[in-house]
Amino acid sequence: MTLPVRAAVDGTAAGDLAPHEVPASVRSLNVASAVGPVLMRELEVKGLSLGSPVFMRAFKEERELEVWVEREGGFQLFRTYPIAAVSGWLGPKRWEGDLQAPEGFYRVMPSQMNPNSRFHLSFDIGYPNDFDRMKYCTGSALMVHGKKTSRGCFAMTDEKIEEIYVLADAALRNGQPFFQFHSFPFRMTDQNMERNRDSKWFDFWKNLKTGYDLFEAYQRPPKVFVESGRYGFDCHGS
């Protein structure tokens, strides 16, 4: 199991670290020691390794968060976790304090990991991204975290966030520069899209579906950029 080369057990805040440094705490180290060996065995059964690059997708309506792990040829689904709580309704986050969970394509850098979270462990998904800022959306500190309540975040319970956090932490420490976190209103199947055709967000969701479909086709998260007021995608990867 990959262990941190420097543990920020002195209270160093994530914001004080260089972007490539992964913060740690006594809590996160203890969790890694307890959860890591179990995860290693469970990953090995599926031909996967702790420390391999990860990719995550969240589905608000289904209240599910997927963790995918890279193996030769693409990413493989490791586990689907139930989301304990996600506030708001279907549709993107627009402004600070609307209690809405974001929808879109986000990057989690090492410095966004929070081993000292008051919600046990957490990471900032990176909202607002370039697309959100272009739309003048506001908000901050949108997290995937422990506990069972949410105010615009994704609450996973302490037990589930420990696994998710260790998987992400190990990947970042092993050299993954960031991982993608895609947040969708629902699974973007043709049937679900048709069911929501009358929503005011339908055009936005069609744009999200393009990125969703590329991952479904290639099992590798596409490179995401913003072009002409919409998300653009390169299927050759992130």
PDB file of C-alpha atoms in Angstrom:
ATOM      1  CA  MET A   1       0.000   0.000   0.000  1.00  0.00           C
ATOM      2  CA  THR A   2       1.309   3.461  -0.857  1.00  0.00           C
ATOM      3  CA  LEU A   3       2.049   5.562   2.222  1.00  0.00           C
ATOM      4  CA  PRO A   4       2.659   9.322   2.311  1.00  0.00           C
ATOM      5  CA  VAL A   5       6.241  10.486   2.274  1.00  0.00           C
ATOM      6  CA  ARG A   6       5.334  13.429   4.507  1.00  0.00           C
ATOM      7  CA  ALA A   7       2.353  13.477   6.781  1.00  0.00           C
ATOM      8  CA  ALA A   8       0.908  16.902   7.536  1.00  0.00           C
ATOM      9  CA  VAL A   9       0.097  15.956  11.092  1.00  0.00           C
ATOM     10  CA  ASP A  10       1.020  19.422  12.377  1.00  0.00           C
ATOM     11  CA  GLY A  11      -2.241  20.915  11.136  1.00  0.00           C
ATOM     12  CA  THR A  12      -0.936  22.051   7.774  1.00  0.00           C
ATOM     13  CA  ALA A  13      -3.909  23.128   5.677  1.00  0.00           C
ATOM     14  CA  ALA A  14      -4.368  21.800   2.175  1.00  0.00           C
ATOM     15  CA  GLY A  15      -4.168  25.366   0.901  1.00  0.00           C
ATOM     16  CA  ASP A  16      -0.601  25.656   2.241  1.00  0.00           C
ATOM     17  CA  LEU A  17       0.606  22.771   0.070  1.00  0.00           C
ATOM     18  CA  ALA A  18       1.927  22.796  -3.463  1.00  0.00           C
ATOM     19  CA  PRO A  19      -0.671  21.471  -5.953  1.00  0.00           C
ATOM     20  CA  HIS A  20       1.146  18.135  -6.328  1.00  0.00           C
ATOM     21  CA  GLU A  21       1.408  17.458  -2.594  1.00  0.00           C
ATOM     22  CA  VAL A  22      -1.185  15.230  -0.946  1.00  0.00           C
ATOM     23  CA  PRO A  23      -2.048  16.327   2.604  1.00  0.00           C
ATOM     24  CA  ALA A  24      -2.295  13.772   5.397  1.00  0.00           C
ATOM     25  CA  SER A  25      -3.272  13.670   9.061  1.00  0.00           C
ATOM     26  CA  VAL A  26      -3.136  11.204  11.911  1.00  0.00           C
ATOM     27  CA  ARG A  27      -6.743  10.368  11.088  1.00  0.00           C
ATOM     28  CA  SER A  28      -6.134   9.685   7.397  1.00  0.00           C
ATOM     29  CA  LEU A  29      -3.021   7.622   8.169  1.00  0.00           C
ATOM     30  CA  ASN A  30      -4.934   5.513  10.678  1.00  0.00           C
ATOM     31  CA  VAL A  31      -7.744   5.000   8.165  1.00  0.00           C
ATOM     32  CA  ALA A  32      -5.255   3.989   5.459  1.00  0.00           C
ATOM     33  CA  SER A  33      -3.664   1.458   7.810  1.00  0.00           C
ATOM     34  CA  ALA A  34      -7.032  -0.051   8.730  1.00  0.00           C
ATOM     35  CA  VAL A  35      -8.822   0.062   5.379  1.00  0.00           C
ATOM     36  CA  GLY A  36      -5.937  -0.233   2.936  1.00  0.00           C
ATOM     37  CA  PRO A  37      -5.099  -3.933   3.406  1.00  0.00           C
ATOM     38  CA  VAL A  38      -8.751  -4.929   2.973  1.00  0.00           C
ATOM     39  CA  LEU A  39      -9.067  -2.827  -0.173  1.00  0.00           C
ATOM     40  CA  MET A  40      -5.877  -4.339  -1.572  1.00  0.00           C
ATOM     41  CA  ARG A  41      -7.315  -7.837  -1.288  1.00  0.00           C
ATOM     42  CA  GLU A  42     -10.673  -6.834  -2.756  1.00  0.00           C
ATOM     43  CA  LEU A  43      -9.005  -5.049  -5.660  1.00  0.00           C
ATOM     44  CA  GLU A  44      -6.712  -7.987  -6.382  1.00  0.00           C
ATOM     45  CA  VAL A  45      -9.721 -10.282  -6.754  1.00  0.00           C
ATOM     46  CA  LYS A  46     -10.804  -8.078  -9.679  1.00  0.00           C
ATOM     47  CA  GLY A  47      -7.328  -7.804 -11.148  1.00  0.00           C
ATOM     48  CA  LEU A  48      -6.907  -4.242  -9.875  1.00  0.00           C
ATOM     49  CA  SER A  49      -4.327  -2.541  -7.660  1.00  0.00           C
ATOM     50  CA  LEU A  50      -4.446   0.035  -4.876  1.00  0.00           C
ATOM     51  CA  GLY A  51      -2.591   3.083  -6.163  1.00  0.00           C
ATOM     52  CA  SER A  52      -3.767   2.734  -9.761  1.00  0.00           C
ATOM     53  CA  PRO A  53      -5.490   5.806 -11.261  1.00  0.00           C
ATOM     54  CA  VAL A  54      -9.133   6.284 -10.290  1.00  0.00           C
ATOM     55  CA  PHE A  55     -12.189   7.926 -11.839  1.00  0.00           C
ATOM     56  CA  MET A  56     -15.510   8.695 -10.140  1.00  0.00           C
ATOM     57  CA  ARG A  57     -19.086   9.305 -11.266  1.00  0.00           C
ATOM     58  CA  ALA A  58     -22.027  10.450  -9.161  1.00  0.00           C
ATOM     59  CA  PHE A  59     -25.713  10.100 -10.055  1.00  0.00           C
ATOM     60  CA  LYS A  60     -28.009  12.353  -8.035  1.00  0.00           C
ATOM     61  CA  GLU A  61     -31.388  10.748  -8.753  1.00  0.00           C
ATOM     62  CA  GLU A  62     -30.120   7.208  -8.121  1.00  0.00           C
ATOM     63  CA  ARG A  63     -28.001   8.390  -5.173  1.00  0.00           C
ATOM     64  CA  GLU A  64     -25.021   6.364  -6.304  1.00  0.00           C
ATOM     65  CA  LEU A  65     -21.304   7.095  -6.549  1.00  0.00           C
ATOM     66  CA  GLU A  66     -19.097   4.859  -8.680  1.00  0.00           C
ATOM     67  CA  VAL A  67     -15.359   4.371  -8.238  1.00  0.00           C
ATOM     68  CA  TRP A  68     -13.528   3.088 -11.306  1.00  0.00           C
ATOM     69  CA  VAL A  69      -9.906   1.889 -11.245  1.00  0.00           C
ATOM     70  CA  GLU A  70      -7.575   1.801 -14.222  1.00  0.00           C
ATOM     71  CA  ARG A  71      -6.276  -1.432 -15.627  1.00  0.00           C
ATOM     72  CA  GLU A  72      -4.770  -2.281 -18.991  1.00  0.00           C
ATOM     73  CA  GLY A  73      -7.047  -1.059 -21.750  1.00  0.00           C
ATOM     74  CA  GLY A  74      -9.236   1.253 -19.700  1.00  0.00           C
ATOM     75  CA  PHE A  75     -11.047   1.655 -16.394  1.00  0.00           C
ATOM     76  CA  GLN A  76     -13.002  -1.041 -14.582  1.00  0.00           C
ATOM     77  CA  LEU A  77     -15.819  -0.439 -12.120  1.00  0.00           C
ATOM     78  CA  PHE A  78     -14.591  -1.377  -8.666  1.00  0.00           C
ATOM     79  CA  ARG A  79     -17.556  -0.461  -6.497  1.00  0.00           C
ATOM     80  CA  THR A  80     -20.825   1.475  -6.481  1.00  0.00           C
ATOM     81  CA  TYR A  81     -21.479   3.265  -3.193  1.00  0.00           C
ATOM     82  CA  PRO A  82     -24.874   4.494  -2.003  1.00  0.00           C
ATOM     83  CA  ILE A  83     -24.965   8.242  -1.404  1.00  0.00           C
ATOM     84  CA  ALA A  84     -26.431   8.826   2.053  1.00  0.00           C
ATOM     85  CA  ALA A  85     -27.607  12.353   1.273  1.00  0.00           C
ATOM     86  CA  VAL A  86     -27.461  14.831  -1.590  1.00  0.00           C
ATOM     87  CA  SER A  87     -29.440  18.050  -1.252  1.00  0.00           C
ATOM     88  CA  GLY A  88     -31.323  20.051  -3.844  1.00  0.00           C
ATOM     89  CA  TRP A  89     -33.062  18.872  -6.993  1.00  0.00           C
ATOM     90  CA  LEU A  90     -32.144  17.795 -10.499  1.00  0.00           C
ATOM     91  CA  GLY A  91     -30.245  20.517 -12.327  1.00  0.00           C
ATOM     92  CA  PRO A  92     -26.915  22.335 -11.931  1.00  0.00           C
ATOM     93  CA  LYS A  93     -25.726  24.426  -9.034  1.00  0.00           C
ATOM     94  CA  ARG A  94     -26.126  28.142  -9.808  1.00  0.00           C
ATOM     95  CA  TRP A  95     -25.170  30.228  -6.809  1.00  0.00           C
ATOM     96  CA  GLU A  96     -23.681  30.188  -3.334  1.00  0.00           C
ATOM     97  CA  GLY A  97     -26.189  29.024  -0.740  1.00  0.00           C
ATOM     98  CA  ASP A  98     -28.703  27.369  -3.091  1.00  0.00           C
ATOM     99  CA  LEU A  99     -27.984  24.007  -1.361  1.00  0.00           C
ATOM    100  CA  GLN A 100     -27.705  22.420  -4.793  1.00  0.00           C
ATOM    101  CA  ALA A 101     -25.226  19.662  -5.672  1.00  0.00           C
ATOM    102  CA  PRO A 102     -23.293  20.445  -8.881  1.00  0.00           C
ATOM    103  CA  GLU A 103     -23.642  18.696 -12.216  1.00  0.00           C
ATOM    104  CA  GLY A 104     -20.761  18.648 -14.645  1.00  0.00           C
ATOM    105  CA  PHE A 105     -17.181  17.544 -15.132  1.00  0.00           C
ATOM    106  CA  TYR A 106     -14.654  18.261 -12.405  1.00  0.00           C
ATOM    107  CA  ARG A 107     -11.030  17.611 -11.477  1.00  0.00           C
ATOM    108  CA  VAL A 108      -9.746  16.728  -8.014  1.00  0.00           C
ATOM    109  CA  MET A 109      -6.130  17.780  -7.467  1.00  0.00           C
ATOM    110  CA  PRO A 110      -4.006  16.465  -4.566  1.00  0.00           C
ATOM    111  CA  SER A 111      -4.393  19.742  -2.659  1.00  0.00           C
ATOM    112  CA  GLN A 112      -8.198  19.301  -2.690  1.00  0.00           C
ATOM    113  CA  MET A 113      -7.995  16.269  -0.402  1.00  0.00           C
ATOM    114  CA  ASN A 114      -8.982  17.140   3.172  1.00  0.00           C
ATOM    115  CA  PRO A 115      -7.763  14.671   5.832  1.00  0.00           C
ATOM    116  CA  ASN A 116      -8.818  17.041   8.627  1.00  0.00           C
ATOM    117  CA  SER A 117     -12.443  17.445   7.587  1.00  0.00           C
ATOM    118  CA  ARG A 118     -15.111  18.055  10.202  1.00  0.00           C
ATOM    119  CA  PHE A 119     -17.064  15.532   8.129  1.00  0.00           C
ATOM    120  CA  HIS A 120     -14.474  12.835   8.934  1.00  0.00           C
ATOM    121  CA  LEU A 121     -12.662  12.826   5.556  1.00  0.00           C
ATOM    122  CA  SER A 122     -13.500  14.723   2.379  1.00  0.00           C
ATOM    123  CA  PHE A 123     -12.332  16.098  -0.930  1.00  0.00           C
ATOM    124  CA  ASP A 124     -13.402  19.199  -2.836  1.00  0.00           C
ATOM    125  CA  ILE A 125     -14.720  18.232  -6.277  1.00  0.00           C
ATOM    126  CA  GLY A 126     -13.460  21.458  -7.860  1.00  0.00           C
ATOM    127  CA  TYR A 127     -16.643  23.503  -8.282  1.00  0.00           C
ATOM    128  CA  PRO A 128     -16.813  26.027  -9.875  1.00  0.00           C
ATOM    129  CA  ASN A 129     -14.952  24.827 -12.955  1.00  0.00           C
ATOM    130  CA  ASP A 130     -14.309  26.904 -16.098  1.00  0.00           C
ATOM    131  CA  PHE A 131     -17.793  26.142 -17.452  1.00  0.00           C
ATOM    132  CA  ASP A 132     -19.458  27.212 -14.186  1.00  0.00           C
ATOM    133  CA  ARG A 133     -17.459  30.446 -14.020  1.00  0.00           C
ATOM    134  CA  MET A 134     -18.357  31.229 -17.620  1.00  0.00           C
ATOM    135  CA  LYS A 135     -22.026  30.906 -16.589  1.00  0.00           C
ATOM    136  CA  TYR A 136     -21.375  33.194 -13.568  1.00  0.00           C
ATOM    137  CA  CYS A 137     -22.177  30.382 -11.163  1.00  0.00           C
ATOM    138  CA  THR A 138     -20.937  30.862  -7.614  1.00  0.00           C
ATOM    139  CA  GLY A 139     -20.239  28.568  -4.700  1.00  0.00           C
ATOM    140  CA  SER A 140     -17.358  26.924  -2.898  1.00  0.00           C
ATOM    141  CA  ALA A 141     -16.325  23.925  -0.809  1.00  0.00           C
ATOM    142  CA  LEU A 142     -18.520  21.409  -2.643  1.00  0.00           C
ATOM    143  CA  MET A 143     -17.373  18.123  -1.177  1.00  0.00           C
ATOM    144  CA  VAL A 144     -17.662  14.387  -1.145  1.00  0.00           C
ATOM    145  CA  HIS A 145     -17.522  13.700   2.581  1.00  0.00           C
ATOM    146  CA  GLY A 146     -18.479  11.477   5.477  1.00  0.00           C
ATOM    147  CA  LYS A 147     -21.475  11.774   7.829  1.00  0.00           C
ATOM    148  CA  LYS A 148     -25.093  11.430   6.708  1.00  0.00           C
ATOM    149  CA  THR A 149     -26.259  14.972   5.982  1.00  0.00           C
ATOM    150  CA  SER A 150     -25.565  17.295   3.067  1.00  0.00           C
ATOM    151  CA  ARG A 151     -25.889  20.980   2.200  1.00  0.00           C
ATOM    152  CA  GLY A 152     -25.056  20.862  -1.482  1.00  0.00           C
ATOM    153  CA  CYS A 153     -22.443  18.129  -1.111  1.00  0.00           C
ATOM    154  CA  PHE A 154     -22.367  14.341  -1.430  1.00  0.00           C
ATOM    155  CA  ALA A 155     -22.574  12.726   2.023  1.00  0.00           C
ATOM    156  CA  MET A 156     -21.321   9.137   1.988  1.00  0.00           C
ATOM    157  CA  THR A 157     -21.207   8.128   5.714  1.00  0.00           C
ATOM    158  CA  ASP A 158     -17.895   7.756   7.532  1.00  0.00           C
ATOM    159  CA  GLU A 159     -17.554   4.081   6.631  1.00  0.00           C
ATOM    160  CA  LYS A 160     -17.960   4.627   2.892  1.00  0.00           C
ATOM    161  CA  ILE A 161     -15.841   7.787   2.663  1.00  0.00           C
ATOM    162  CA  GLU A 162     -12.936   5.915   4.243  1.00  0.00           C
ATOM    163  CA  GLU A 163     -12.799   3.498   1.321  1.00  0.00           C
ATOM    164  CA  ILE A 164     -13.342   6.199  -1.294  1.00  0.00           C
ATOM    165  CA  TYR A 165     -10.746   8.472   0.282  1.00  0.00           C
ATOM    166  CA  VAL A 166      -8.093   5.753   0.552  1.00  0.00           C
ATOM    167  CA  LEU A 167      -8.593   4.776  -3.104  1.00  0.00           C
ATOM    168  CA  ALA A 168      -8.193   8.390  -4.240  1.00  0.00           C
ATOM    169  CA  ASP A 169      -5.341   9.166  -1.850  1.00  0.00           C
ATOM    170  CA  ALA A 170      -3.341   6.111  -2.950  1.00  0.00           C
ATOM    171  CA  ALA A 171      -3.806   6.973  -6.630  1.00  0.00           C
ATOM    172  CA  LEU A 172      -2.657  10.568  -6.148  1.00  0.00           C
ATOM    173  CA  ARG A 173       0.357   9.519  -4.085  1.00  0.00           C
ATOM    174  CA  ASN A 174       1.284   7.012  -6.747  1.00  0.00           C
ATOM    175  CA  GLY A 175       1.530   9.720  -9.394  1.00  0.00           C
ATOM    176  CA  GLN A 176      -1.952  10.384 -10.777  1.00  0.00           C
ATOM    177  CA  PRO A 177      -1.855  14.191 -11.139  1.00  0.00           C
ATOM    178  CA  PHE A 178      -5.617  14.545 -10.603  1.00  0.00           C
ATOM    179  CA  PHE A 179      -8.729  12.427 -10.979  1.00  0.00           C
ATOM    180  CA  GLN A 180     -11.908  13.283 -12.803  1.00  0.00           C
ATOM    181  CA  PHE A 181     -15.218  13.482 -10.935  1.00  0.00           C
ATOM    182  CA  HIS A 182     -18.303  13.526 -13.166  1.00  0.00           C
ATOM    183  CA  SER A 183     -21.619  14.485 -11.602  1.00  0.00           C
ATOM    184  CA  PHE A 184     -24.859  13.699 -13.427  1.00  0.00           C
ATOM    185  CA  PRO A 185     -28.536  14.304 -12.600  1.00  0.00           C
ATOM    186  CA  PHE A 186     -29.272  10.640 -13.391  1.00  0.00           C
ATOM    187  CA  ARG A 187     -27.830   7.839 -15.486  1.00  0.00           C
ATOM    188  CA  MET A 188     -27.841   9.400 -18.928  1.00  0.00           C
ATOM    189  CA  THR A 189     -29.596   6.614 -20.799  1.00  0.00           C
ATOM    190  CA  ASP A 190     -31.826   7.374 -23.774  1.00  0.00           C
ATOM    191  CA  GLN A 191     -34.839   6.340 -21.692  1.00  0.00           C
ATOM    192  CA  ASN A 192     -33.984   8.709 -18.848  1.00  0.00           C
ATOM    193  CA  MET A 193     -33.310  11.540 -21.266  1.00  0.00           C
ATOM    194  CA  GLU A 194     -36.689  11.030 -22.935  1.00  0.00           C
ATOM    195  CA  ARG A 195     -38.379  10.971 -19.528  1.00  0.00           C
ATOM    196  CA  ASN A 196     -36.860  14.396 -18.748  1.00  0.00           C
ATOM    197  CA  ARG A 197     -37.296  15.947 -22.186  1.00  0.00           C
ATOM    198  CA  ASP A 198     -39.536  18.738 -20.860  1.00  0.00           C
ATOM    199  CA  SER A 199     -37.031  19.929 -18.251  1.00  0.00           C
ATOM    200  CA  LYS A 200     -35.580  23.416 -18.677  1.00  0.00           C
ATOM    201  CA  TRP A 201     -32.173  21.761 -18.261  1.00  0.00           C
ATOM    202  CA  PHE A 202     -32.638  19.338 -21.143  1.00  0.00           C
ATOM    203  CA  ASP A 203     -30.190  21.086 -23.500  1.00  0.00           C
ATOM    204  CA  PHE A 204     -27.561  21.221 -20.746  1.00  0.00           C
ATOM    205  CA  TRP A 205     -28.136  17.548 -20.023  1.00  0.00           C
ATOM    206  CA  LYS A 206     -27.692  16.667 -23.699  1.00  0.00           C
ATOM    207  CA  ASN A 207     -24.247  18.260 -23.442  1.00  0.00           C
ATOM    208  CA  LEU A 208     -23.486  16.181 -20.324  1.00  0.00           C
ATOM    209  CA  LYS A 209     -24.696  13.055 -22.093  1.00  0.00           C
ATOM    210  CA  THR A 210     -22.019  13.460 -24.761  1.00  0.00           C
ATOM    211  CA  GLY A 211     -19.319  13.078 -22.126  1.00  0.00           C
ATOM    212  CA  TYR A 212     -21.239  10.266 -20.441  1.00  0.00           C
ATOM    213  CA  ASP A 213     -21.570   8.357 -23.712  1.00  0.00           C
ATOM    214  CA  LEU A 214     -17.864   8.715 -24.529  1.00  0.00           C
ATOM    215  CA  PHE A 215     -16.908   7.082 -21.257  1.00  0.00           C
ATOM    216  CA  GLU A 216     -19.482   4.349 -21.757  1.00  0.00           C
ATOM    217  CA  ALA A 217     -18.031   3.647 -25.201  1.00  0.00           C
ATOM    218  CA  TYR A 218     -14.321   3.746 -24.391  1.00  0.00           C
ATOM    219  CA  GLN A 219     -14.229   3.018 -20.633  1.00  0.00           C
ATOM    220  CA  ARG A 220     -11.810   5.908 -20.254  1.00  0.00           C
ATOM    221  CA  PRO A 221     -12.760   9.428 -19.110  1.00  0.00           C
ATOM    222  CA  PRO A 222     -12.482  11.897 -21.991  1.00  0.00           C
ATOM    223  CA  LYS A 223     -10.470  15.070 -21.873  1.00  0.00           C
ATOM    224  CA  VAL A 224     -12.953  17.831 -21.038  1.00  0.00           C
ATOM    225  CA  PHE A 225     -12.713  21.479 -22.083  1.00  0.00           C
ATOM    226  CA  VAL A 226     -15.038  24.450 -22.579  1.00  0.00           C
ATOM    227  CA  GLU A 227     -15.712  25.736 -26.077  1.00  0.00           C
ATOM    228  CA  SER A 228     -18.370  28.137 -27.370  1.00  0.00           C
ATOM    229  CA  GLY A 229     -20.254  28.057 -24.095  1.00  0.00           C
ATOM    230  CA  ARG A 230     -20.480  24.276 -23.883  1.00  0.00           C
ATOM    231  CA  TYR A 231     -18.461  21.335 -22.690  1.00  0.00           C
ATOM    232  CA  GLY A 232     -16.243  19.835 -25.361  1.00  0.00           C
ATOM    233  CA  PHE A 233     -14.623  16.415 -25.285  1.00  0.00           C
ATOM    234  CA  ASP A 234     -11.610  14.593 -26.645  1.00  0.00           C
ATOM    235  CA  CYS A 235     -12.109  10.840 -26.507  1.00  0.00           C
ATOM    236  CA  HIS A 236      -8.355  10.218 -26.351  1.00  0.00           C
ATOM    237  CA  GLY A 237      -8.509  10.653 -22.588  1.00  0.00           C
ATOM    238  CA  SER A 238      -7.880  13.052 -19.727  1.00  0.00           C
TER     239      SER A 238
END
